Amino acid sequence: MSDFLSDYTSGGKAGSNTSSGTGPAPKRRHRIAFNAPVILAFTALSFAAMLSNYLTGGIANRLLFITRHGSMLNPLMWLRMFTYVLGHSSFEHWLSNFLIILIVGPMIEEKYGSRRTLVLILVTTFATAAVNNLLFHTGLIGASGVAFALILLSSFASYQEGTVPATLILVAVLYIGREVVNGLTADSISQFAHIVGGFIGCAAGFALNQAKAHDAK
């Protein structure tokens, strides 16, 4: 009995832990999770484009990152209809767009997948450029349209088949309504790009959720 008590008081428990191979729990090492590769790559490419524009004194934007009305026979015309979304007129312009994209984009990519997120970005980019070049003679630069598409799409987070989310109505009224009003006044930012991006985000929200509901059946 005394041997048992001495073993218990002198660390018998520790001995049992040692014999079972257990010890102090190892410290967990936190690592960076690249949870949204498309959004992260988009952000990195756009930052690189902005940096190249600063280093070239604005030449990069004029050559590659602004799309405007022109000859469709020019190969650069087609290239700029995609690359303009990477360019921005200033760091503040870039920051205002990518703060939204980095907040909303990962949620969209995790919900719908990287491939669909990439398709949404490409479709929004091209559609906005195409309509701008057909209807206007002003240059278009920046990811504003993509940011608005992601904002509108995010309002479908709690979408249920056969319903229209109240969040979608509020976002549409507040964001698109504001852009329509602002578009009637002179503005250095293309309000039109915001509106097109918003409508594409709405269409994508309905289409993606309908497809998801169909797959679940």
PDB file of N, CA, C and O in Angstrom, residues 108-109 111-113 115-121 149-150 152-154 156 159 200-216:
ATOM      1  N   ILE A 108     -17.182  34.013 -52.498  1.00  0.00           N
ATOM      2  CA  ILE A 108     -17.747  33.560 -53.772  1.00  0.00           C
ATOM      3  C   ILE A 108     -16.987  32.347 -54.293  1.00  0.00           C
ATOM      4  O   ILE A 108     -17.580  31.355 -54.737  1.00  0.00           O
ATOM      5  N   GLU A 109     -15.656  32.408 -54.239  1.00  0.00           N
ATOM      6  CA  GLU A 109     -14.842  31.306 -54.773  1.00  0.00           C
ATOM      7  C   GLU A 109     -15.023  30.034 -53.965  1.00  0.00           C
ATOM      8  O   GLU A 109     -15.060  28.931 -54.527  1.00  0.00           O
ATOM      9  N   LYS A 111     -17.715  29.204 -52.321  1.00  0.00           N
ATOM     10  CA  LYS A 111     -19.092  28.731 -52.496  1.00  0.00           C
ATOM     11  C   LYS A 111     -19.312  28.104 -53.875  1.00  0.00           C
ATOM     12  O   LYS A 111     -19.931  27.055 -54.010  1.00  0.00           O
ATOM     13  N   TYR A 112     -18.777  28.746 -54.920  1.00  0.00           N
ATOM     14  CA  TYR A 112     -19.059  28.310 -56.289  1.00  0.00           C
ATOM     15  C   TYR A 112     -17.876  27.632 -56.975  1.00  0.00           C
ATOM     16  O   TYR A 112     -18.046  27.078 -58.063  1.00  0.00           O
ATOM     17  N   GLY A 113     -16.699  27.715 -56.390  1.00  0.00           N
ATOM     18  CA  GLY A 113     -15.539  27.070 -56.982  1.00  0.00           C
ATOM     19  C   GLY A 113     -14.675  28.034 -57.786  1.00  0.00           C
ATOM     20  O   GLY A 113     -15.147  29.065 -58.266  1.00  0.00           O
ATOM     21  N   ARG A 115     -13.154  27.598 -60.760  1.00  0.00           N
ATOM     22  CA  ARG A 115     -13.403  27.658 -62.199  1.00  0.00           C
ATOM     23  C   ARG A 115     -14.557  28.609 -62.513  1.00  0.00           C
ATOM     24  O   ARG A 115     -14.460  29.434 -63.426  1.00  0.00           O
ATOM     25  N   ARG A 116     -15.652  28.504 -61.766  1.00  0.00           N
ATOM     26  CA  ARG A 116     -16.798  29.372 -62.019  1.00  0.00           C
ATOM     27  C   ARG A 116     -16.482  30.823 -61.671  1.00  0.00           C
ATOM     28  O   ARG A 116     -16.962  31.740 -62.338  1.00  0.00           O
ATOM     29  N   THR A 117     -15.686  31.024 -60.645  1.00  0.00           N
ATOM     30  CA  THR A 117     -15.285  32.388 -60.298  1.00  0.00           C
ATOM     31  C   THR A 117     -14.456  33.009 -61.408  1.00  0.00           C
ATOM     32  O   THR A 117     -14.643  34.175 -61.771  1.00  0.00           O
ATOM     33  N   LEU A 118     -13.535  32.229 -61.975  1.00  0.00           N
ATOM     34  CA  LEU A 118     -12.714  32.716 -63.085  1.00  0.00           C
ATOM     35  C   LEU A 118     -13.585  33.045 -64.296  1.00  0.00           C
ATOM     36  O   LEU A 118     -13.391  34.077 -64.949  1.00  0.00           O
ATOM     37  N   VAL A 119     -14.542  32.174 -64.602  1.00  0.00           N
ATOM     38  CA  VAL A 119     -15.441  32.421 -65.730  1.00  0.00           C
ATOM     39  C   VAL A 119     -16.238  33.702 -65.503  1.00  0.00           C
ATOM     40  O   VAL A 119     -16.412  34.515 -66.425  1.00  0.00           O
ATOM     41  N   LEU A 120     -16.723  33.908 -64.285  1.00  0.00           N
ATOM     42  CA  LEU A 120     -17.476  35.128 -63.962  1.00  0.00           C
ATOM     43  C   LEU A 120     -16.622  36.370 -64.203  1.00  0.00           C
ATOM     44  O   LEU A 120     -17.092  37.353 -64.802  1.00  0.00           O
ATOM     45  N   ILE A 121     -15.373  36.339 -63.760  1.00  0.00           N
ATOM     46  CA  ILE A 121     -14.485  37.482 -63.945  1.00  0.00           C
ATOM     47  C   ILE A 121     -14.249  37.750 -65.421  1.00  0.00           C
ATOM     48  O   ILE A 121     -14.310  38.894 -65.886  1.00  0.00           O
ATOM     49  N   ALA A 149     -19.969  42.994 -59.747  1.00  0.00           N
ATOM     50  CA  ALA A 149     -20.523  41.670 -60.019  1.00  0.00           C
ATOM     51  C   ALA A 149     -20.417  40.777 -58.785  1.00  0.00           C
ATOM     52  O   ALA A 149     -21.359  40.054 -58.440  1.00  0.00           O
ATOM     53  N   LEU A 150     -19.284  40.830 -58.093  1.00  0.00           N
ATOM     54  CA  LEU A 150     -19.094  40.029 -56.885  1.00  0.00           C
ATOM     55  C   LEU A 150     -20.019  40.487 -55.762  1.00  0.00           C
ATOM     56  O   LEU A 150     -20.548  39.668 -55.004  1.00  0.00           O
ATOM     57  N   LEU A 152     -23.023  41.907 -56.062  1.00  0.00           N
ATOM     58  CA  LEU A 152     -24.382  41.443 -56.349  1.00  0.00           C
ATOM     59  C   LEU A 152     -24.500  39.937 -56.183  1.00  0.00           C
ATOM     60  O   LEU A 152     -25.497  39.439 -55.650  1.00  0.00           O
ATOM     61  N   LEU A 153     -23.481  39.198 -56.614  1.00  0.00           N
ATOM     62  CA  LEU A 153     -23.515  37.749 -56.479  1.00  0.00           C
ATOM     63  C   LEU A 153     -23.497  37.331 -55.012  1.00  0.00           C
ATOM     64  O   LEU A 153     -24.130  36.344 -54.634  1.00  0.00           O
ATOM     65  N   SER A 154     -22.797  38.076 -54.173  1.00  0.00           N
ATOM     66  CA  SER A 154     -22.721  37.728 -52.755  1.00  0.00           C
ATOM     67  C   SER A 154     -24.068  37.824 -52.059  1.00  0.00           C
ATOM     68  O   SER A 154     -24.295  37.194 -51.028  1.00  0.00           O
ATOM     69  N   PHE A 156     -26.640  36.510 -52.946  1.00  0.00           N
ATOM     70  CA  PHE A 156     -27.345  35.238 -53.128  1.00  0.00           C
ATOM     71  C   PHE A 156     -26.870  34.183 -52.132  1.00  0.00           C
ATOM     72  O   PHE A 156     -27.180  33.005 -52.297  1.00  0.00           O
ATOM     73  N   TYR A 159     -29.672  32.126 -50.861  1.00  0.00           N
ATOM     74  CA  TYR A 159     -30.704  31.939 -51.893  1.00  0.00           C
ATOM     75  C   TYR A 159     -31.414  30.605 -51.742  1.00  0.00           C
ATOM     76  O   TYR A 159     -30.798  29.579 -51.472  1.00  0.00           O
ATOM     77  N   ILE A 200     -24.554  41.474 -64.471  1.00  0.00           N
ATOM     78  CA  ILE A 200     -23.941  40.161 -64.695  1.00  0.00           C
ATOM     79  C   ILE A 200     -23.884  39.376 -63.392  1.00  0.00           C
ATOM     80  O   ILE A 200     -24.122  38.163 -63.361  1.00  0.00           O
ATOM     81  N   GLY A 201     -23.594  40.066 -62.284  1.00  0.00           N
ATOM     82  CA  GLY A 201     -23.584  39.405 -60.982  1.00  0.00           C
ATOM     83  C   GLY A 201     -24.948  38.837 -60.625  1.00  0.00           C
ATOM     84  O   GLY A 201     -25.058  37.724 -60.103  1.00  0.00           O
ATOM     85  N   CYS A 202     -26.015  39.588 -60.923  1.00  0.00           N
ATOM     86  CA  CYS A 202     -27.377  39.103 -60.674  1.00  0.00           C
ATOM     87  C   CYS A 202     -27.682  37.875 -61.516  1.00  0.00           C
ATOM     88  O   CYS A 202     -28.199  36.869 -61.022  1.00  0.00           O
ATOM     89  N   ALA A 203     -27.374  37.962 -62.817  1.00  0.00           N
ATOM     90  CA  ALA A 203     -27.637  36.840 -63.716  1.00  0.00           C
ATOM     91  C   ALA A 203     -26.850  35.603 -63.287  1.00  0.00           C
ATOM     92  O   ALA A 203     -27.374  34.478 -63.287  1.00  0.00           O
ATOM     93  N   ALA A 204     -25.598  35.806 -62.902  1.00  0.00           N
ATOM     94  CA  ALA A 204     -24.768  34.682 -62.461  1.00  0.00           C
ATOM     95  C   ALA A 204     -25.319  34.079 -61.177  1.00  0.00           C
ATOM     96  O   ALA A 204     -25.297  32.856 -60.994  1.00  0.00           O
ATOM     97  N   GLY A 205     -25.815  34.922 -60.281  1.00  0.00           N
ATOM     98  CA  GLY A 205     -26.378  34.421 -59.030  1.00  0.00           C
ATOM     99  C   GLY A 205     -27.548  33.493 -59.265  1.00  0.00           C
ATOM    100  O   GLY A 205     -27.615  32.390 -58.697  1.00  0.00           O
ATOM    101  N   PHE A 206     -28.487  33.910 -60.105  1.00  0.00           N
ATOM    102  CA  PHE A 206     -29.631  33.062 -60.410  1.00  0.00           C
ATOM    103  C   PHE A 206     -29.197  31.783 -61.130  1.00  0.00           C
ATOM    104  O   PHE A 206     -29.646  30.681 -60.798  1.00  0.00           O
ATOM    105  N   ALA A 207     -28.310  31.925 -62.122  1.00  0.00           N
ATOM    106  CA  ALA A 207     -27.883  30.766 -62.910  1.00  0.00           C
ATOM    107  C   ALA A 207     -27.119  29.750 -62.064  1.00  0.00           C
ATOM    108  O   ALA A 207     -27.392  28.536 -62.124  1.00  0.00           O
ATOM    109  N   LEU A 208     -26.174  30.212 -61.265  1.00  0.00           N
ATOM    110  CA  LEU A 208     -25.363  29.304 -60.457  1.00  0.00           C
ATOM    111  C   LEU A 208     -26.190  28.599 -59.392  1.00  0.00           C
ATOM    112  O   LEU A 208     -26.000  27.403 -59.138  1.00  0.00           O
ATOM    113  N   ASN A 209     -27.101  29.319 -58.780  1.00  0.00           N
ATOM    114  CA  ASN A 209     -27.911  28.693 -57.728  1.00  0.00           C
ATOM    115  C   ASN A 209     -28.953  27.743 -58.304  1.00  0.00           C
ATOM    116  O   ASN A 209     -29.297  26.741 -57.682  1.00  0.00           O
ATOM    117  N   GLN A 210     -29.471  28.073 -59.494  1.00  0.00           N
ATOM    118  CA  GLN A 210     -30.377  27.138 -60.143  1.00  0.00           C
ATOM    119  C   GLN A 210     -29.644  25.845 -60.496  1.00  0.00           C
ATOM    120  O   GLN A 210     -30.169  24.740 -60.329  1.00  0.00           O
ATOM    121  N   ALA A 211     -28.419  25.985 -61.016  1.00  0.00           N
ATOM    122  CA  ALA A 211     -27.622  24.808 -61.359  1.00  0.00           C
ATOM    123  C   ALA A 211     -27.300  23.990 -60.116  1.00  0.00           C
ATOM    124  O   ALA A 211     -27.334  22.748 -60.129  1.00  0.00           O
ATOM    125  N   LYS A 212     -26.989  24.678 -59.027  1.00  0.00           N
ATOM    126  CA  LYS A 212     -26.673  23.983 -57.771  1.00  0.00           C
ATOM    127  C   LYS A 212     -27.892  23.230 -57.246  1.00  0.00           C
ATOM    128  O   LYS A 212     -27.786  22.103 -56.775  1.00  0.00           O
ATOM    129  N   ALA A 213     -29.066  23.858 -57.332  1.00  0.00           N
ATOM    130  CA  ALA A 213     -30.294  23.204 -56.890  1.00  0.00           C
ATOM    131  C   ALA A 213     -30.615  21.997 -57.760  1.00  0.00           C
ATOM    132  O   ALA A 213     -31.075  20.963 -57.287  1.00  0.00           O
ATOM    133  N   HIS A 214     -30.365  22.126 -59.066  1.00  0.00           N
ATOM    134  CA  HIS A 214     -30.617  21.014 -59.988  1.00  0.00           C
ATOM    135  C   HIS A 214     -29.690  19.844 -59.706  1.00  0.00           C
ATOM    136  O   HIS A 214     -30.099  18.672 -59.744  1.00  0.00           O
ATOM    137  N   ASP A 215     -28.409  20.131 -59.410  1.00  0.00           N
ATOM    138  CA  ASP A 215     -27.451  19.073 -59.113  1.00  0.00           C
ATOM    139  C   ASP A 215     -27.788  18.356 -57.820  1.00  0.00           C
ATOM    140  O   ASP A 215     -27.479  17.171 -57.653  1.00  0.00           O
ATOM    141  N   ALA A 216     -28.411  19.084 -56.890  1.00  0.00           N
ATOM    142  CA  ALA A 216     -28.733  18.493 -55.594  1.00  0.00           C
ATOM    143  C   ALA A 216     -29.906  17.517 -55.684  1.00  0.00           C
ATOM    144  O   ALA A 216     -30.091  16.678 -54.802  1.00  0.00           O
TER     145      ALA A 216
END
